mmCIF file of C-alpha atoms in Angstrom:
data_model
loop_
_atom_site.group_PDB
_atom_site.id
_atom_site.type_symbol
_atom_site.label_atom_id
_atom_site.label_comp_id
_atom_site.label_asym_id
_atom_site.label_seq_id
_atom_site.Cartn_x
_atom_site.Cartn_y
_atom_site.Cartn_z
ATOM 1 C CA MET A 1300 0.000 0.000 0.000
ATOM 2 C CA ALA A 1301 2.881 2.366 0.737
ATOM 3 C CA GLU A 1302 4.333 1.778 -2.715
ATOM 4 C CA TRP A 1303 0.942 2.372 -4.297
ATOM 5 C CA GLY A 1304 0.681 5.652 -2.503
ATOM 6 C CA ARG A 1305 4.145 6.781 -3.571
ATOM 7 C CA ARG A 1306 3.483 5.978 -7.215
ATOM 8 C CA HIS A 1307 0.362 8.076 -7.264
ATOM 9 C CA LYS A 1308 1.630 10.923 -5.128
ATOM 10 C CA ARG A 1309 0.635 14.215 -6.729
ATOM 11 C CA PRO A 1310 3.083 17.117 -7.172
ATOM 12 C CA THR A 1311 3.031 19.526 -4.313
ATOM 13 C CA LEU A 1312 1.846 23.091 -4.725
ATOM 14 C CA ARG A 1313 5.356 24.385 -4.024
ATOM 15 C CA GLY A 1314 6.826 22.288 -6.866
ATOM 16 C CA ARG A 1315 4.316 23.643 -9.351
ATOM 17 C CA HIS A 1316 5.029 27.174 -8.206
ATOM 18 C CA VAL A 1317 8.806 26.736 -8.720
ATOM 19 C CA ARG A 1318 8.339 25.350 -12.233
ATOM 20 C CA ASN A 1319 5.972 28.130 -13.194
ATOM 21 C CA SER A 1320 8.396 30.717 -11.848
ATOM 22 C CA LEU A 1321 11.267 29.288 -13.889
ATOM 23 C CA ARG A 1322 9.095 29.231 -16.995
ATOM 24 C CA ARG A 1323 8.133 32.880 -16.538
ATOM 25 C CA ARG A 1324 11.779 33.851 -16.067
ATOM 26 C CA ARG A 1325 12.765 32.117 -19.307
ATOM 27 C CA ILE A 1326 9.966 33.858 -21.188
ATOM 28 C CA ILE A 1327 10.910 37.240 -19.726
ATOM 29 C CA ARG A 1328 14.565 36.636 -20.620
ATOM 30 C CA LEU A 1329 13.677 35.761 -24.222
ATOM 31 C CA VAL A 1330 11.459 38.827 -24.534
ATOM 32 C CA VAL A 1331 14.236 41.068 -23.181
ATOM 33 C CA LEU A 1332 16.776 39.541 -25.554
ATOM 34 C CA PHE A 1333 14.389 39.977 -28.457
ATOM 35 C CA ILE A 1334 13.794 43.623 -27.584
ATOM 36 C CA LEU A 1335 17.536 44.303 -27.153
ATOM 37 C CA GLY A 1336 18.348 42.531 -30.427
ATOM 38 C CA GLY A 1337 15.664 44.484 -32.247
ATOM 39 C CA ALA A 1338 16.880 47.755 -30.765
ATOM 40 C CA LEU A 1339 20.455 46.931 -31.756
ATOM 41 C CA PHE A 1340 19.388 46.079 -35.300
ATOM 42 C CA VAL A 1341 17.338 49.257 -35.669
ATOM 43 C CA GLY A 1342 20.132 51.365 -34.202
ATOM 44 C CA LEU A 1343 22.704 49.732 -36.503
ATOM 45 C CA TRP A 1344 20.454 50.086 -39.538
ATOM 46 C CA TYR A 1345 19.651 53.757 -39.104
ATOM 47 C CA GLY A 1346 22.871 54.790 -37.360
ATOM 48 C CA THR A 1347 25.103 53.581 -40.224
ATOM 49 C CA ARG A 1348 22.893 55.332 -42.801
ATOM 50 C CA ALA A 1349 22.940 58.783 -41.279
ATOM 51 C CA HIS A 1350 23.990 61.429 -43.775
ATOM 52 C CA PHE A 1351 26.866 62.707 -41.640
ATOM 53 C CA VAL A 1352 28.592 59.280 -41.370
ATOM 54 C CA THR A 1353 28.220 57.995 -44.945
ATOM 55 C CA ILE A 1354 30.402 58.713 -47.985
ATOM 56 C CA GLN A 1355 28.547 61.223 -50.150
ATOM 57 C CA SER A 1356 31.254 62.497 -52.504
ATOM 58 C CA VAL A 1357 34.457 61.189 -54.113
ATOM 59 C CA ASP A 1358 37.332 63.444 -55.146
ATOM 60 C CA VAL A 1359 39.758 61.920 -57.698
ATOM 61 C CA SER A 1360 43.032 63.717 -58.440
ATOM 62 C CA GLY A 1361 46.666 63.254 -59.442
ATOM 63 C CA SER A 1362 46.297 62.540 -63.159
ATOM 64 C CA THR A 1363 46.027 64.634 -66.300
ATOM 65 C CA THR A 1364 45.431 61.956 -68.956
ATOM 66 C CA LEU A 1365 42.996 59.565 -67.262
ATOM 67 C CA ASP A 1366 39.231 59.879 -67.510
ATOM 68 C CA LEU A 1367 38.669 61.071 -63.938
ATOM 69 C CA PRO A 1368 34.842 61.262 -64.102
ATOM 70 C CA SER A 1369 34.613 57.605 -65.163
ATOM 71 C CA ILE A 1370 37.010 56.588 -62.372
ATOM 72 C CA GLU A 1371 34.905 58.523 -59.864
ATOM 73 C CA GLN A 1372 31.831 56.691 -61.145
ATOM 74 C CA GLU A 1373 33.630 53.364 -60.703
ATOM 75 C CA VAL A 1374 34.388 54.221 -57.069
ATOM 76 C CA GLN A 1375 30.780 55.275 -56.483
ATOM 77 C CA THR A 1376 29.642 51.917 -57.879
ATOM 78 C CA LEU A 1377 31.954 50.053 -55.492
ATOM 79 C CA LEU A 1378 30.392 51.982 -52.599
ATOM 80 C CA ASN A 1379 26.915 50.710 -53.418
ATOM 81 C CA GLY A 1380 25.469 47.743 -51.565
ATOM 82 C CA SER A 1381 25.925 46.637 -47.981
ATOM 83 C CA TYR A 1382 27.629 44.110 -45.730
ATOM 84 C CA LEU A 1383 25.289 41.222 -44.795
ATOM 85 C CA PHE A 1384 22.351 43.383 -45.951
ATOM 86 C CA VAL A 1385 22.728 45.558 -42.834
ATOM 87 C CA VAL A 1386 25.722 47.938 -42.823
ATOM 88 C CA PRO A 1387 26.044 50.005 -46.039
ATOM 89 C CA LYS A 1388 29.409 50.096 -47.763
ATOM 90 C CA ARG A 1389 29.183 53.881 -47.689
ATOM 91 C CA PHE A 1390 29.471 53.871 -43.891
ATOM 92 C CA SER A 1391 32.665 55.856 -43.410
ATOM 93 C CA LEU A 1392 34.153 53.564 -40.765
ATOM 94 C CA THR A 1393 33.864 50.380 -42.853
ATOM 95 C CA TYR A 1394 34.009 51.532 -46.495
ATOM 96 C CA PRO A 1395 35.785 48.973 -48.797
ATOM 97 C CA ARG A 1396 39.135 50.722 -49.139
ATOM 98 C CA ASP A 1397 41.093 47.609 -50.199
ATOM 99 C CA ALA A 1398 38.526 46.660 -52.842
ATOM 100 C CA ILE A 1399 38.598 50.188 -54.283
ATOM 101 C CA THR A 1400 42.407 50.288 -54.308
ATOM 102 C CA ASN A 1401 42.765 46.876 -55.964
ATOM 103 C CA THR A 1402 40.141 47.659 -58.609
ATOM 104 C CA LEU A 1403 41.736 50.971 -59.571
ATOM 105 C CA GLU A 1404 45.256 49.545 -59.727
ATOM 106 C CA ARG A 1405 44.080 46.902 -62.184
ATOM 107 C CA MET A 1406 43.030 49.641 -64.612
ATOM 108 C CA PRO A 1407 45.361 50.444 -67.518
ATOM 109 C CA ARG A 1408 47.876 53.225 -66.898
ATOM 110 C CA ILE A 1409 47.273 53.434 -63.123
ATOM 111 C CA ALA A 1410 50.418 52.534 -61.196
ATOM 112 C CA GLN A 1411 49.163 53.340 -57.697
ATOM 113 C CA ALA A 1412 45.919 54.443 -56.078
ATOM 114 C CA THR A 1413 45.871 56.004 -52.617
ATOM 115 C CA VAL A 1414 42.410 56.031 -51.012
ATOM 116 C CA VAL A 1415 41.833 57.999 -47.803
ATOM 117 C CA ARG A 1416 38.803 59.302 -45.934
ATOM 118 C CA ALA A 1417 39.079 63.078 -46.154
ATOM 119 C CA SER A 1418 36.045 63.488 -43.892
ATOM 120 C CA PRO A 1419 33.159 61.304 -42.667
ATOM 121 C CA THR A 1420 31.312 62.163 -45.885
ATOM 122 C CA LYS A 1421 34.123 62.537 -48.440
ATOM 123 C CA LEU A 1422 36.575 60.095 -49.989
ATOM 124 C CA SER A 1423 39.831 61.274 -51.551
ATOM 125 C CA VAL A 1424 41.485 59.193 -54.289
ATOM 126 C CA GLU A 1425 44.942 60.144 -55.536
ATOM 127 C CA LEU A 1426 46.273 58.378 -58.624
ATOM 128 C CA SER A 1427 49.748 58.036 -60.051
ATOM 129 C CA GLU A 1428 50.261 56.840 -63.617
ATOM 130 C CA TYR A 1429 52.838 54.636 -65.207
ATOM 131 C CA THR A 1430 55.337 56.600 -67.271
ATOM 132 C CA PRO A 1431 55.792 55.250 -70.815
ATOM 133 C CA TYR A 1432 59.373 54.065 -71.216
ATOM 134 C CA ALA A 1433 59.269 51.960 -74.383
ATOM 135 C CA LEU A 1434 56.940 49.980 -76.637
ATOM 136 C CA TRP A 1435 56.321 46.261 -76.771
ATOM 137 C CA CYS A 1436 55.191 45.516 -80.318
ATOM 138 C CA GLU A 1437 54.052 42.550 -82.329
ATOM 139 C CA GLY A 1438 56.622 41.583 -84.914
ATOM 140 C CA THR A 1439 59.458 39.301 -85.882
ATOM 141 C CA GLU A 1440 63.138 39.607 -86.642
ATOM 142 C CA THR A 1441 62.385 40.476 -90.262
ATOM 143 C CA SER A 1442 59.464 42.854 -89.617
ATOM 144 C CA ASP A 1443 59.603 46.594 -89.046
ATOM 145 C CA ALA A 1444 57.900 46.586 -85.604
ATOM 146 C CA SER A 1445 54.966 48.538 -86.978
ATOM 147 C CA GLY A 1446 52.335 46.159 -85.577
ATOM 148 C CA PRO A 1447 50.089 46.863 -82.552
ATOM 149 C CA CYS A 1448 52.137 48.035 -79.565
ATOM 150 C CA LEU A 1449 51.761 48.394 -75.817
ATOM 151 C CA TYR A 1450 53.325 50.941 -73.525
ATOM 152 C CA ILE A 1451 55.748 49.433 -71.010
ATOM 153 C CA SER A 1452 57.258 50.991 -67.901
ATOM 154 C CA LYS A 1453 60.966 51.060 -67.114
ATOM 155 C CA ASP A 1454 60.582 47.852 -65.097
ATOM 156 C CA GLY A 1455 59.094 46.005 -68.108
ATOM 157 C CA PHE A 1456 55.392 46.043 -67.189
ATOM 158 C CA ALA A 1457 52.926 46.410 -70.092
ATOM 159 C CA PHE A 1458 50.243 48.763 -68.782
ATOM 160 C CA ALA A 1459 48.232 50.084 -71.744
ATOM 161 C CA GLU A 1460 47.702 49.956 -75.487
ATOM 162 C CA ALA A 1461 49.685 52.510 -77.443
ATOM 163 C CA PRO A 1462 48.313 54.444 -80.418
ATOM 164 C CA SER A 1463 49.830 53.936 -83.827
ATOM 165 C CA LEU A 1464 53.182 55.688 -83.479
ATOM 166 C CA SER A 1465 55.803 56.345 -86.089
ATOM 167 C CA GLY A 1466 59.344 57.586 -85.795
ATOM 168 C CA THR A 1467 61.732 56.865 -82.942
ATOM 169 C CA THR A 1468 60.027 58.506 -79.973
ATOM 170 C CA PHE A 1469 60.158 55.222 -78.028
ATOM 171 C CA LEU A 1470 62.486 52.260 -78.220
ATOM 172 C CA ARG A 1471 60.598 49.215 -79.506
ATOM 173 C CA TYR A 1472 60.799 45.680 -78.139
ATOM 174 C CA MET A 1473 59.573 42.584 -79.945
ATOM 175 C CA THR A 1474 59.300 38.988 -78.760
ATOM 176 C CA GLU A 1475 58.949 36.321 -81.419
ATOM 177 C CA SER A 1476 57.761 33.614 -79.019
ATOM 178 C CA ARG A 1477 55.361 35.796 -76.964
ATOM 179 C CA LYS A 1478 52.497 38.071 -77.906
ATOM 180 C CA PRO A 1479 52.307 41.429 -76.102
ATOM 181 C CA GLU A 1480 49.507 41.557 -73.525
ATOM 182 C CA VAL A 1481 48.429 44.267 -71.114
ATOM 183 C CA GLY A 1482 49.214 43.214 -67.567
ATOM 184 C CA MET A 1483 52.141 41.023 -68.597
ATOM 185 C CA THR A 1484 55.840 41.657 -67.985
ATOM 186 C CA LEU A 1485 58.207 41.895 -70.922
ATOM 187 C CA ALA A 1486 61.360 41.327 -68.856
ATOM 188 C CA SER A 1487 62.696 41.854 -65.361
ATOM 189 C CA ALA A 1488 63.659 45.331 -64.187
ATOM 190 C CA GLU A 1489 67.288 44.200 -64.136
ATOM 191 C CA SER A 1490 67.150 43.023 -67.753
ATOM 192 C CA MET A 1491 65.508 46.270 -68.796
ATOM 193 C CA GLN A 1492 68.286 48.238 -67.123
ATOM 194 C CA VAL A 1493 70.996 46.134 -68.795
ATOM 195 C CA ALA A 1494 69.406 46.692 -72.212
ATOM 196 C CA LYS A 1495 69.221 50.420 -71.529
ATOM 197 C CA GLU A 1496 72.898 50.610 -70.561
ATOM 198 C CA PHE A 1497 73.938 48.582 -73.608
ATOM 199 C CA THR A 1498 71.977 50.749 -76.065
ATOM 200 C CA HIS A 1499 73.383 53.874 -74.410
ATOM 201 C CA ALA A 1500 76.937 52.519 -74.718
ATOM 202 C CA LEU A 1501 76.448 51.757 -78.410
ATOM 203 C CA MET A 1502 75.296 55.318 -78.990
ATOM 204 C CA GLU A 1503 77.993 56.995 -76.874
ATOM 205 C CA ARG A 1504 80.967 54.934 -78.000
ATOM 206 C CA HIS A 1505 80.084 54.026 -81.569
ATOM 207 C CA GLY A 1506 77.360 56.425 -82.693
ATOM 208 C CA MET A 1507 74.954 53.517 -83.242
ATOM 209 C CA TYR A 1508 71.327 54.290 -82.432
ATOM 210 C CA VAL A 1509 69.237 51.252 -81.468
ATOM 211 C CA HIS A 1510 65.588 51.601 -82.498
ATOM 212 C CA ALA A 1511 64.368 48.055 -81.811
ATOM 213 C CA ILE A 1512 65.320 45.131 -79.550
ATOM 214 C CA ILE A 1513 64.126 41.720 -80.681
ATOM 215 C CA GLU A 1514 63.993 38.597 -78.539
ATOM 216 C CA THR A 1515 64.206 35.864 -81.161
ATOM 217 C CA SER A 1516 62.627 32.445 -80.906
ATOM 218 C CA ASN A 1517 66.063 30.765 -80.671
ATOM 219 C CA GLY A 1518 67.048 32.712 -77.554
ATOM 220 C CA ASP A 1519 69.148 35.491 -79.073
ATOM 221 C CA VAL A 1520 68.591 39.198 -78.549
ATOM 222 C CA ARG A 1521 69.004 41.365 -81.636
ATOM 223 C CA TYR A 1522 69.691 45.089 -81.231
ATOM 224 C CA ARG A 1523 68.610 46.590 -84.533
ATOM 225 C CA ILE A 1524 70.558 49.688 -85.522
ATOM 226 C CA ARG A 1525 68.920 52.655 -87.200
ATOM 227 C CA GLY A 1526 70.099 52.832 -90.798
ATOM 228 C CA GLY A 1527 70.809 49.095 -91.029
ATOM 229 C CA GLY A 1528 72.663 46.320 -89.246
ATOM 230 C CA ALA A 1529 72.259 44.783 -85.815
ATOM 231 C CA TRP A 1530 74.137 43.537 -82.768
ATOM 232 C CA VAL A 1531 73.240 39.990 -81.774
ATOM 233 C CA VAL A 1532 73.852 38.651 -78.250
ATOM 234 C CA THR A 1533 72.554 35.727 -76.220
ATOM 235 C CA GLN A 1534 69.996 36.379 -73.505
ATOM 236 C CA ASP A 1535 72.424 35.462 -70.736
ATOM 237 C CA ALA A 1536 75.264 37.576 -72.112
#
């Protein structure tokens, strides 16, 4: 009989009260967390979109030949959108500086882009261009290097297409086994410097003006002399 009584013993009033109290506390805690989370979301949403803390204007400078309005438009496009659909990319404390810098430096002719926040509402972009040093042209040992050409910097980087140029304004390079491409490197900076010193020595010591340097398919480098003739050396000479 004692066992029967224990099996059917009803919960005490105190036990029910404790369980109900714990349940109410959990509900209250969830409601508080929900309210705090909602307040944080609303504050983050509106606080990061206030006019005085978002990028409104972009100032691009430092170049005289680039299309600055189109570059400004490109930066404005990169500022559109938001992070995780909450914080706008125009929020001045988290604007995508690295993405803007990398995008601009991949553009032809731009050697370096410096992006700084001039104020909470203004972005300043300063550009520096590559300086044309020579031309990398399509052609072969027997051609006249009059094919399509690219501008290259003094360290051998091809950064932009060159217009059809005649005369000897720029020294011309040709590579029989490689086609010129923007973004590619013709040769190392050291090799470019060696070629420059060699062409200068030919002019100073012998009065020979080099107008084209040809990397042949068999590994030789041919320095073509204006007026006829050429010096031929191996690449590792």
